[in-house]
Short mmCIF file of C-alpha atoms and ligand atoms in Angstrom, two decimals:
data_model
loop_
_atom_site.label_atom_id
_atom_site.label_comp_id
_atom_site.label_asym_id
_atom_site.label_seq_id
_atom_site.Cartn_x
_atom_site.Cartn_y
_atom_site.Cartn_z
CA MET K 1 60.40 54.20 -71.60
CA GLU K 2 59.61 51.79 -74.46
CA SER K 3 56.65 51.59 -76.41
CA VAL K 4 54.07 49.17 -76.18
CA GLN K 5 54.59 48.33 -79.93
CA ALA K 6 58.30 47.84 -79.09
CA ILE K 7 57.23 45.12 -75.99
CA LYS K 8 55.37 43.43 -78.02
CA GLN K 9 58.05 42.80 -80.67
CA ARG K 10 60.62 42.21 -77.60
CA PHE K 11 58.23 39.42 -76.44
CA GLU K 12 56.83 38.46 -79.68
CA ILE K 13 53.07 39.00 -78.32
CA ILE K 14 50.80 39.34 -81.45
CA GLY K 15 47.52 41.27 -81.88
CA ASN K 16 46.28 44.94 -81.15
CA ASP K 17 43.00 44.51 -79.25
CA PRO K 18 42.91 47.36 -76.68
CA ALA K 19 42.38 45.16 -73.89
CA LEU K 20 45.61 43.61 -74.55
CA ASN K 21 47.43 46.63 -75.03
CA ARG K 22 46.67 48.34 -71.51
CA ALA K 23 47.29 44.91 -69.85
CA ILE K 24 50.97 45.54 -71.27
CA GLU K 25 50.73 49.17 -70.45
CA LYS K 26 50.12 48.10 -66.84
CA ALA K 27 52.83 45.65 -66.66
CA MET K 28 55.20 48.23 -67.98
CA GLN K 29 53.90 50.86 -65.38
CA VAL K 30 54.07 48.48 -62.13
CA ALA K 31 57.31 47.10 -63.48
CA PRO K 32 59.59 49.59 -61.58
CA THR K 33 57.90 49.07 -58.66
CA ASP K 34 58.06 46.21 -56.14
CA ILE K 35 54.27 45.84 -55.98
CA SER K 36 52.94 41.95 -56.22
CA VAL K 37 50.51 41.52 -59.49
CA LEU K 38 48.42 38.83 -59.87
CA VAL K 39 47.52 38.09 -63.54
CA THR K 40 44.44 36.55 -64.29
CA GLY K 41 42.70 35.08 -67.65
CA GLU K 42 41.36 31.91 -69.09
CA SER K 43 43.90 29.34 -70.08
CA GLY K 44 45.87 30.10 -72.95
CA VAL K 45 45.62 33.78 -73.26
CA GLY K 46 49.31 34.23 -72.77
CA LYS K 47 49.61 34.86 -68.94
CA GLU K 48 53.39 34.11 -69.06
CA SER K 49 54.88 36.93 -70.89
CA ILE K 50 53.19 39.42 -68.39
CA PRO K 51 55.76 38.37 -65.18
CA LYS K 52 58.72 38.60 -67.96
CA ILE K 53 58.07 41.97 -68.66
CA ILE K 54 57.68 42.94 -65.50
CA HIS K 55 61.14 41.39 -64.11
CA SER K 56 62.31 42.79 -67.65
CA LEU K 57 61.80 46.15 -67.04
CA SER K 58 62.40 46.30 -63.07
CA HIS K 59 65.69 47.07 -61.54
CA ARG K 60 66.02 43.55 -60.59
CA LYS K 61 66.52 42.36 -64.12
CA HIS K 62 70.00 41.54 -63.38
CA GLY K 63 68.62 39.22 -60.67
CA LYS K 64 66.91 35.81 -61.25
CA TYR K 65 63.76 35.41 -62.61
CA ILE K 66 61.97 32.17 -61.40
CA ALA K 67 58.71 30.67 -62.72
CA VAL K 68 57.05 28.09 -60.39
CA ASN K 69 53.98 26.15 -61.44
CA CYS K 70 52.64 25.43 -57.90
CA GLY K 71 49.98 23.27 -59.48
CA ALA K 72 52.42 20.59 -60.90
CA ILE K 73 54.38 20.22 -57.59
CA PRO K 74 53.06 17.45 -55.23
CA GLU K 75 51.86 19.04 -51.98
CA GLY K 76 54.24 17.01 -49.64
CA THR K 77 57.40 18.69 -51.35
CA ILE K 78 55.98 22.51 -52.36
CA ASP K 79 57.15 23.81 -49.25
CA SER K 80 60.95 22.55 -49.52
CA GLU K 81 60.94 23.47 -53.09
CA LEU K 82 59.90 27.01 -52.41
CA PHE K 83 61.47 27.75 -48.78
CA GLY K 84 64.23 24.95 -48.59
CA HIS K 85 64.88 22.21 -45.98
CA GLU K 86 67.46 21.42 -43.66
CA LYS K 87 69.66 18.17 -43.82
CA GLY K 88 67.19 15.61 -42.10
CA ALA K 89 64.32 17.49 -42.26
CA PHE K 90 62.27 14.35 -43.56
CA THR K 91 63.07 10.82 -45.01
CA GLY K 92 65.48 11.50 -47.77
CA ALA K 93 66.61 15.21 -46.88
CA THR K 94 70.46 13.94 -47.14
CA GLN K 95 71.28 17.34 -47.71
CA THR K 96 70.10 21.29 -46.77
CA ARG K 97 68.60 22.56 -49.86
CA ASN K 98 67.92 26.07 -50.65
CA GLY K 99 64.40 26.97 -51.61
CA TYR K 100 63.47 29.43 -54.72
CA PHE K 101 62.66 32.49 -52.26
CA GLU K 102 66.27 31.86 -51.30
CA VAL K 103 67.82 31.48 -54.47
CA ALA K 104 65.83 34.42 -56.48
CA ASP K 105 66.94 37.03 -53.34
CA GLY K 106 66.91 39.99 -55.41
CA GLY K 107 65.18 38.65 -58.31
CA THR K 108 61.55 37.62 -59.54
CA ILE K 109 59.46 34.55 -58.35
CA PHE K 110 56.77 33.99 -60.62
CA LEU K 111 53.91 31.86 -58.79
CA ASP K 112 51.95 30.56 -61.80
CA GLU K 113 48.58 28.82 -60.99
CA VAL K 114 48.85 30.04 -57.47
CA GLY K 115 45.17 29.05 -56.46
CA GLU K 116 46.71 25.53 -56.56
CA LEU K 117 48.90 26.36 -53.62
CA PRO K 118 47.91 24.16 -50.23
CA LEU K 119 46.73 26.09 -47.45
CA THR K 120 49.80 25.37 -45.54
CA THR K 121 51.85 26.59 -48.00
CA GLN K 122 49.93 29.87 -48.19
CA VAL K 123 50.62 30.75 -44.72
CA ARG K 124 54.59 30.52 -45.33
CA LEU K 125 54.00 32.84 -48.76
CA LEU K 126 51.72 35.39 -46.66
CA ARG K 127 54.69 35.77 -44.44
CA VAL K 128 57.43 36.30 -47.26
CA LEU K 129 54.75 39.03 -48.64
CA GLU K 130 54.61 40.74 -45.65
CA ASN K 131 57.88 40.93 -44.06
CA GLY K 132 60.39 39.02 -46.02
CA GLU K 133 60.78 36.47 -43.73
CA PHE K 134 60.74 32.71 -43.97
CA ILE K 135 61.88 29.37 -42.68
CA LYS K 136 63.29 26.07 -43.93
CA VAL K 137 61.50 23.14 -43.41
CA GLY K 138 62.95 21.47 -40.47
CA SER K 139 64.51 24.53 -39.56
CA SER K 140 63.91 27.20 -36.79
CA LYS K 141 65.48 30.36 -38.17
CA VAL K 142 64.23 32.83 -39.22
CA GLN K 143 65.64 34.07 -43.10
CA LYS K 144 65.13 37.22 -44.72
CA THR K 145 64.69 37.33 -48.76
CA ASN K 146 63.96 40.21 -50.96
CA VAL K 147 62.02 38.64 -53.79
CA ARG K 148 59.05 40.37 -55.71
CA ILE K 149 55.98 38.19 -56.30
CA VAL K 150 53.87 37.86 -59.36
CA ALA K 151 51.25 35.23 -59.46
CA ALA K 152 48.81 33.89 -62.20
CA THR K 153 45.68 31.85 -61.89
CA ASN K 154 43.15 30.91 -64.39
CA VAL K 155 40.48 30.22 -61.68
CA ASN K 156 38.06 32.38 -60.13
CA MET K 157 39.83 33.11 -56.74
CA PHE K 158 36.67 34.28 -55.05
CA ASP K 159 35.30 30.83 -55.58
CA ALA K 160 38.42 29.77 -54.22
CA ILE K 161 38.21 31.79 -51.45
CA LYS K 162 34.29 30.94 -50.63
CA LYS K 163 34.81 27.22 -50.64
CA GLU K 164 38.04 28.05 -48.31
CA LYS K 165 40.55 26.80 -50.38
CA PHE K 166 42.59 30.07 -50.69
CA ARG K 167 43.38 32.64 -47.79
CA GLU K 168 41.35 35.83 -48.84
CA ASP K 169 44.04 37.91 -46.98
CA LEU K 170 47.13 36.40 -49.23
CA TYR K 171 44.40 36.96 -52.18
CA TYR K 172 44.56 40.59 -50.98
CA ARG K 173 48.47 40.84 -50.81
CA LEU K 174 49.24 39.30 -53.80
CA SER K 175 46.87 41.44 -56.00
CA THR K 176 47.73 44.55 -55.33
CA VAL K 177 47.80 45.24 -58.61
CA GLU K 178 45.62 43.20 -61.32
CA ILE K 179 46.23 42.49 -64.54
CA HIS K 180 43.55 40.86 -66.49
CA LEU K 181 44.05 39.22 -70.21
CA PRO K 182 40.65 39.19 -72.35
CA PRO K 183 39.87 35.86 -73.64
CA LEU K 184 40.69 35.17 -77.36
CA ARG K 185 36.86 35.51 -78.42
CA ASP K 186 36.68 38.69 -77.23
CA ARG K 187 39.50 39.73 -79.26
CA LYS K 188 37.87 39.50 -82.75
CA GLU K 189 40.54 41.56 -84.67
CA ASP K 190 43.34 39.53 -83.55
CA ILE K 191 41.81 36.38 -84.26
CA HIS K 192 43.13 35.91 -88.02
CA LEU K 193 45.86 38.13 -87.24
CA LEU K 194 47.18 35.27 -85.04
CA PHE K 195 46.22 32.65 -87.18
CA ARG K 196 48.31 34.13 -90.61
CA LYS K 197 50.79 34.53 -87.81
CA PHE K 198 50.63 30.79 -86.77
CA ALA K 199 50.55 29.53 -90.31
CA SER K 200 53.62 31.51 -91.55
CA ASP K 201 55.55 30.18 -88.83
CA PHE K 202 54.48 26.91 -89.46
CA ALA K 203 54.68 27.23 -93.41
CA LEU K 204 58.26 27.96 -92.25
CA LYS K 205 58.70 25.11 -89.87
CA TYR K 206 57.92 22.53 -92.20
CA LYS K 207 58.92 23.92 -95.49
CA MET K 208 55.55 24.47 -97.22
CA PRO K 209 53.67 27.25 -98.41
CA SER K 210 51.17 28.68 -95.71
CA VAL K 211 47.67 27.58 -95.38
CA ARG K 212 44.79 30.18 -96.26
CA LEU K 213 41.26 30.22 -94.72
CA ASP K 214 38.55 31.33 -97.54
CA ASP K 215 36.02 34.40 -96.48
CA GLU K 216 33.31 31.43 -94.87
CA ALA K 217 36.41 29.65 -92.83
CA THR K 218 37.73 33.09 -91.65
CA ALA K 219 33.88 33.91 -90.44
CA MET K 220 33.68 30.40 -88.66
CA LEU K 221 37.34 31.40 -86.98
CA LEU K 222 35.86 34.58 -85.76
CA LYS K 223 32.91 32.62 -84.05
CA TYR K 224 34.22 29.62 -82.83
CA ARG K 225 34.25 29.76 -78.68
CA TRP K 226 38.10 29.60 -78.14
CA ALA K 227 38.02 27.92 -74.78
CA GLY K 228 41.87 26.97 -75.08
CA ASN K 229 42.35 30.48 -76.37
CA ILE K 230 45.76 30.96 -78.09
CA ARG K 231 47.24 27.80 -77.72
CA GLN K 232 44.20 26.34 -79.03
CA LEU K 233 44.31 28.52 -82.02
CA ARG K 234 48.14 27.93 -82.36
CA ASN K 235 47.40 24.20 -82.06
CA VAL K 236 44.85 24.04 -84.64
CA ALA K 237 46.89 26.11 -87.13
CA GLU K 238 49.94 23.49 -86.89
CA GLN K 239 47.34 20.60 -87.61
CA ILE K 240 45.89 22.20 -90.54
CA SER K 241 49.34 23.37 -91.95
CA VAL K 242 50.45 19.45 -91.57
CA LEU K 243 47.38 17.62 -92.33
CA GLU K 244 45.67 19.25 -94.89
CA LYS K 245 46.95 18.76 -98.63
CA SER K 246 44.97 21.77 -100.05
CA ARG K 247 46.77 24.94 -99.12
CA ILE K 248 43.25 27.31 -99.47
CA ILE K 249 40.84 26.14 -96.39
CA ASP K 250 36.99 26.08 -96.39
CA ALA K 251 34.74 26.29 -93.39
CA GLU K 252 34.23 22.16 -93.55
CA ASN K 253 37.80 21.72 -93.61
CA LEU K 254 38.14 23.60 -90.91
CA LYS K 255 35.14 22.76 -88.72
CA GLY K 256 36.68 19.37 -88.60
CA TYR K 257 39.80 20.89 -86.36
CA LEU K 258 36.86 22.82 -84.32
CA PRO K 259 35.66 20.69 -81.34
CA ASP K 260 32.10 21.37 -80.46
CA MET K 261 31.75 23.45 -83.27
CA GLY K 262 27.73 23.53 -84.30
CA ARG K 263 27.31 20.55 -81.85
CA ASN K 264 27.26 19.45 -78.06
CA LEU K 265 29.81 16.82 -77.41
CA PRO K 266 28.37 13.72 -75.23
CA ALA K 267 29.49 13.92 -72.02
CA VAL K 268 32.25 11.09 -70.81
CA ILE K 269 30.40 10.49 -67.86
CA GLY K 270 26.65 10.18 -68.06
CA ASP K 271 24.13 11.82 -65.58
CA LYS K 272 23.55 8.42 -63.72
CA LYS K 273 26.15 9.65 -61.11
CA LYS K 274 25.74 7.89 -57.94
CA GLU K 275 25.41 9.86 -54.71
CA ASN K 276 28.60 9.45 -53.61
CA ASP K 277 30.76 11.34 -56.25
CA PHE K 278 33.61 9.07 -56.78
CA SER K 279 33.65 10.13 -60.51
CA ASN K 280 36.75 8.63 -62.03
CA GLU K 281 38.10 4.79 -61.59
CA ARG K 282 41.16 5.55 -60.01
CA GLU K 283 39.03 7.41 -57.22
CA ILE K 284 37.37 3.72 -56.54
CA LEU K 285 40.29 1.62 -57.03
CA TYR K 286 41.53 3.96 -54.12
CA LYS K 287 38.53 3.78 -52.31
CA VAL K 288 38.85 -0.22 -52.62
CA LEU K 289 42.24 0.38 -51.06
CA PHE K 290 41.60 2.75 -48.45
CA ASP K 291 38.70 0.32 -47.19
CA MET K 292 41.03 -2.49 -47.55
CA LYS K 293 43.83 -0.40 -45.15
CA SER K 294 41.44 0.11 -42.72
CA ASP K 295 40.30 -3.18 -42.35
CA LEU K 296 43.75 -4.54 -41.56
CA ASN K 297 43.79 -2.25 -39.35
CA ASP K 298 41.10 -3.59 -37.53
CA LEU K 299 42.24 -7.02 -38.21
CA LYS K 300 45.29 -6.38 -36.42
CA LYS K 301 43.70 -4.63 -33.08
CA LEU K 302 41.77 -8.08 -33.13
CA THR K 303 44.57 -10.12 -33.40
CA LEU K 304 46.36 -8.25 -30.90
CA GLU K 305 43.54 -8.21 -28.58
CA LEU K 306 42.80 -11.92 -29.02
CA MET K 307 46.75 -12.71 -28.15
CA GLN K 308 46.55 -10.70 -25.36
CA SER K 309 43.60 -12.11 -23.75
CA GLY K 310 43.40 -15.10 -24.76
CA ASN K 311 39.35 -15.39 -24.07
CA ASN K 312 38.07 -15.67 -27.45
CA GLU K 313 34.52 -15.39 -26.31
CA GLU K 314 35.52 -12.38 -24.27
CA VAL K 315 37.03 -10.84 -27.49
CA GLN K 316 34.05 -11.48 -29.47
CA ASN K 317 31.63 -9.93 -27.47
CA ASP K 318 33.53 -6.72 -26.34
CA ASN K 319 34.35 -6.31 -30.59
CA GLU K 320 30.95 -7.40 -31.59
CA ASN K 321 30.45 -4.15 -34.31
CA LEU K 322 34.16 -4.58 -34.95
CA ILE K 323 33.78 -7.82 -36.30
CA ARG K 324 30.62 -7.42 -37.95
CA LYS K 325 31.85 -4.29 -40.01
CA ILE K 326 35.06 -6.69 -41.03
CA TYR K 327 33.38 -9.73 -41.84
CA GLY K 328 29.80 -8.45 -42.59
CA ASN K 329 27.24 -10.79 -43.57
CA ASP K 330 26.82 -12.08 -47.18
CA GLU K 331 24.16 -9.76 -47.86
CA GLU K 332 26.05 -6.15 -47.13
CA GLN K 333 29.06 -7.85 -49.06
CA GLU K 334 26.92 -8.28 -52.15
CA ALA K 335 25.28 -4.87 -51.59
CA TYR K 336 28.86 -3.25 -51.52
CA GLU K 337 29.83 -5.46 -54.54
CA GLU K 338 26.81 -4.10 -56.37
CA GLU K 339 27.77 -0.30 -55.59
CA LEU K 340 31.09 -0.98 -57.01
CA GLU K 341 29.91 -2.46 -59.90
CA GLU K 342 27.39 0.30 -60.49
CA GLN K 343 30.09 2.97 -60.04
CA MET K 344 31.97 1.11 -62.58
CA GLU K 345 29.30 1.20 -65.15
CA VAL K 346 29.22 4.89 -64.92
CA LEU K 347 32.71 5.22 -66.27
CA GLN K 348 31.80 3.22 -69.71
CA ILE K 349 33.29 5.55 -72.11
CA PRO K 350 30.44 5.38 -75.04
CA GLU K 351 32.06 4.41 -78.41
CA LYS K 352 33.30 7.19 -80.57
CA HIS K 353 32.06 8.32 -83.66
CA GLU K 354 33.96 8.73 -86.33
CA GLN K 355 34.05 12.35 -86.42
CA GLU K 356 35.26 12.21 -82.66
CA ILE K 357 37.80 10.72 -83.13
CA SER K 358 39.20 12.83 -85.74
CA ALA K 359 38.45 15.57 -83.69
CA PRO K 360 41.53 17.26 -82.12
CA LYS K 361 41.59 17.18 -78.14
CA GLU K 362 40.74 20.75 -77.26
CA ASP K 363 44.00 21.53 -75.16
CA LYS K 364 46.33 19.04 -75.75
CA TYR K 365 48.80 20.45 -73.70
CA SER K 366 47.01 21.28 -70.63
CA PHE K 367 45.32 18.18 -71.10
CA ALA K 368 48.95 16.01 -70.79
CA GLU K 369 49.76 18.31 -67.47
CA GLU K 370 46.51 17.27 -65.94
CA ILE K 371 47.39 13.58 -66.57
CA GLN K 372 51.31 14.19 -65.49
CA GLU K 373 49.63 15.93 -62.07
CA GLU K 374 47.15 13.30 -61.37
CA GLU K 375 49.75 10.53 -61.86
CA THR K 376 51.85 12.27 -58.86
CA LEU K 377 49.28 11.87 -56.24
CA SER K 378 50.02 9.27 -53.89
CA LEU K 379 47.85 6.77 -51.85
CA GLN K 380 48.03 9.11 -49.02
CA ASP K 381 46.80 12.35 -51.09
CA LYS K 382 44.11 10.57 -52.28
CA GLU K 383 43.12 8.95 -48.91
CA LEU K 384 43.07 12.54 -47.79
CA GLU K 385 41.08 13.73 -50.79
CA LEU K 386 38.35 11.25 -49.66
CA ILE K 387 38.27 12.41 -46.46
CA LYS K 388 38.08 15.92 -47.52
CA LYS K 389 35.25 15.13 -49.97
CA SER K 390 33.09 13.07 -47.48
CA LEU K 391 33.04 15.90 -44.65
CA GLU K 392 32.28 18.35 -47.29
CA ARG K 393 29.35 16.03 -48.45
CA HIS K 394 28.22 15.63 -44.94
CA ALA K 395 28.68 19.56 -43.69
CA GLY K 396 31.60 18.72 -41.75
CA LYS K 397 29.52 15.98 -39.86
CA ARG K 398 32.09 13.25 -38.97
CA LYS K 399 29.85 10.37 -37.83
CA ALA K 400 28.56 10.69 -41.28
CA ALA K 401 31.53 11.02 -43.18
CA ALA K 402 33.47 7.93 -40.88
CA GLU K 403 30.25 6.16 -41.95
CA GLU K 404 30.34 6.63 -45.61
CA LEU K 405 33.87 6.43 -45.49
CA GLY K 406 33.95 2.69 -43.51
CA ILE K 407 36.10 3.81 -40.98
CA SER K 408 35.50 4.46 -37.37
CA GLU K 409 35.09 8.17 -35.79
CA ARG K 410 38.19 8.17 -33.63
CA THR K 411 40.29 6.84 -37.03
CA LEU K 412 38.33 9.84 -38.86
CA TYR K 413 39.39 12.41 -36.12
CA ARG K 414 42.88 11.00 -36.08
CA LYS K 415 43.28 11.60 -39.54
CA ILE K 416 42.03 14.91 -39.60
CA LYS K 417 44.44 15.64 -36.96
CA GLN K 418 47.13 14.02 -39.07
CA TYR K 419 46.45 15.88 -42.04
CA ASP K 420 45.70 18.77 -39.77
CA LEU K 421 42.38 19.47 -41.79
N1 ATP I 1 49.25 37.57 -78.16
C1 ATP I 1 50.10 36.47 -78.47
N2 ATP I 1 50.97 36.41 -79.57
C2 ATP I 1 51.54 35.13 -79.64
N3 ATP I 1 51.62 34.11 -79.15
C3 ATP I 1 51.09 34.09 -77.79
C4 ATP I 1 50.17 35.32 -77.89
N4 ATP I 1 49.33 34.97 -76.30
C5 ATP I 1 49.58 33.75 -75.93
N5 ATP I 1 50.43 33.22 -77.21
C6 ATP I 1 51.36 31.58 -77.02
O1 ATP I 1 50.03 30.85 -76.56
C7 ATP I 1 50.81 29.95 -75.92
C8 ATP I 1 49.98 29.94 -74.65
O2 ATP I 1 50.25 31.12 -73.81
P1 ATP I 1 50.41 31.01 -72.36
O3 ATP I 1 51.42 29.70 -71.61
O4 ATP I 1 51.44 31.84 -71.79
O5 ATP I 1 48.98 30.97 -71.75
P2 ATP I 1 48.63 30.69 -70.15
O6 ATP I 1 47.60 32.04 -70.01
O7 ATP I 1 49.70 30.92 -68.94
O8 ATP I 1 47.45 29.74 -69.79
P3 ATP I 1 47.46 28.57 -68.73
O9 ATP I 1 46.54 29.23 -67.53
O10 ATP I 1 47.23 27.50 -69.41
O11 ATP I 1 48.35 28.43 -68.07
C9 ATP I 1 52.14 30.16 -75.45
O12 ATP I 1 52.67 29.31 -76.69
C10 ATP I 1 51.85 31.44 -75.96
O13 ATP I 1 53.77 31.64 -76.24
MG1 MG I 2 50.51 29.54 -68.04
#
């Protein structure tokens, strides 16, 4: 069997921290089995190399290795991506498609950010884990596959289970063996080593002498929190290598690259949050659209009744509440507009100080991912999210949630069924 050192070299893993070595050792031990492994640890700690080690040391090494970022695939398509679909299963399904579980038969699938899987997909995944069975979307034929699963998460799965976002039975199935990677701040011995390695890599890449930290700067590097872990450290090393003229970096220079060092960043959203926790602009806009859609449906209903009955007065009497809801009165309308304005005010971002502008984003990569993910949310996803949040806020009480959402209880009931909530 290869040594831990040899594996580190093969997978370009830097560091000698005992917890890191133990994690690698554990990966090497479970590799030859088919046991499911859950890799845990904060963002940027290096979770992605563990499933690669496991796959390459297993009897599946000549089979396929497929890495799936569960958090980046829209909820509506994830079942089809993972399990495939039949021709005609949904609009746009012009061909039968094989999913990753079919393609990776005999190999390994790495499910990154597994905590993001929708509950319906979790049910399908549980079935594959239990007996290797799955069904394509739109099909009734049970298929078999032989896939080893390694999953990873940077969120607390117990929290997710408590909030009923993740199935407990699936968690135990996935985490037969758990491999935990320590945060960088707990790997004091490795921090400077990693910085020197990255500085030398970037010196080579940008064809300039390597940057070096003086003693005070080194001490600061070790004291820093590294919320973005190794990803953030590499990012900082790259910026310093490119932007600093002097090749010797002192603490004052370094401080400019470490957001939050010695001070607290002001929160973008103040503590003015309103009871409706619509904490970003897009959410508010979606709420407006959602309200408009609901009004439109009410108007359609009213128009139809008017056309059918022809008796204006009767329809007005029968639909008194509905009419008040759509047309409201001036006071209600003003209150609604004021509420919206207040919510928009919460979003006013305070002007940045010079230092904040020059300070690098804590973790630019994962930030970019977040934005991309948000963009994929459709109006329907957003509507679902609003309904979920509202139900949560009102402890599942439909009447209160329907009132807050400005829809009838019946409509809410229909939506709950439609979204399978
Ligand atoms: N020990 C290490 N030595 C060298 N580079 C490392 C090490 N650990 C991580 N890295 C590098 O840091 C970056 C982040 O690692 P990785 O993508 O595996 O993080 P992650 O734990 O999957 O984070 P997230 O939860 O955000 O996906 C990668 O570019 C990786 O190559
Ligand atoms: Mg990752």
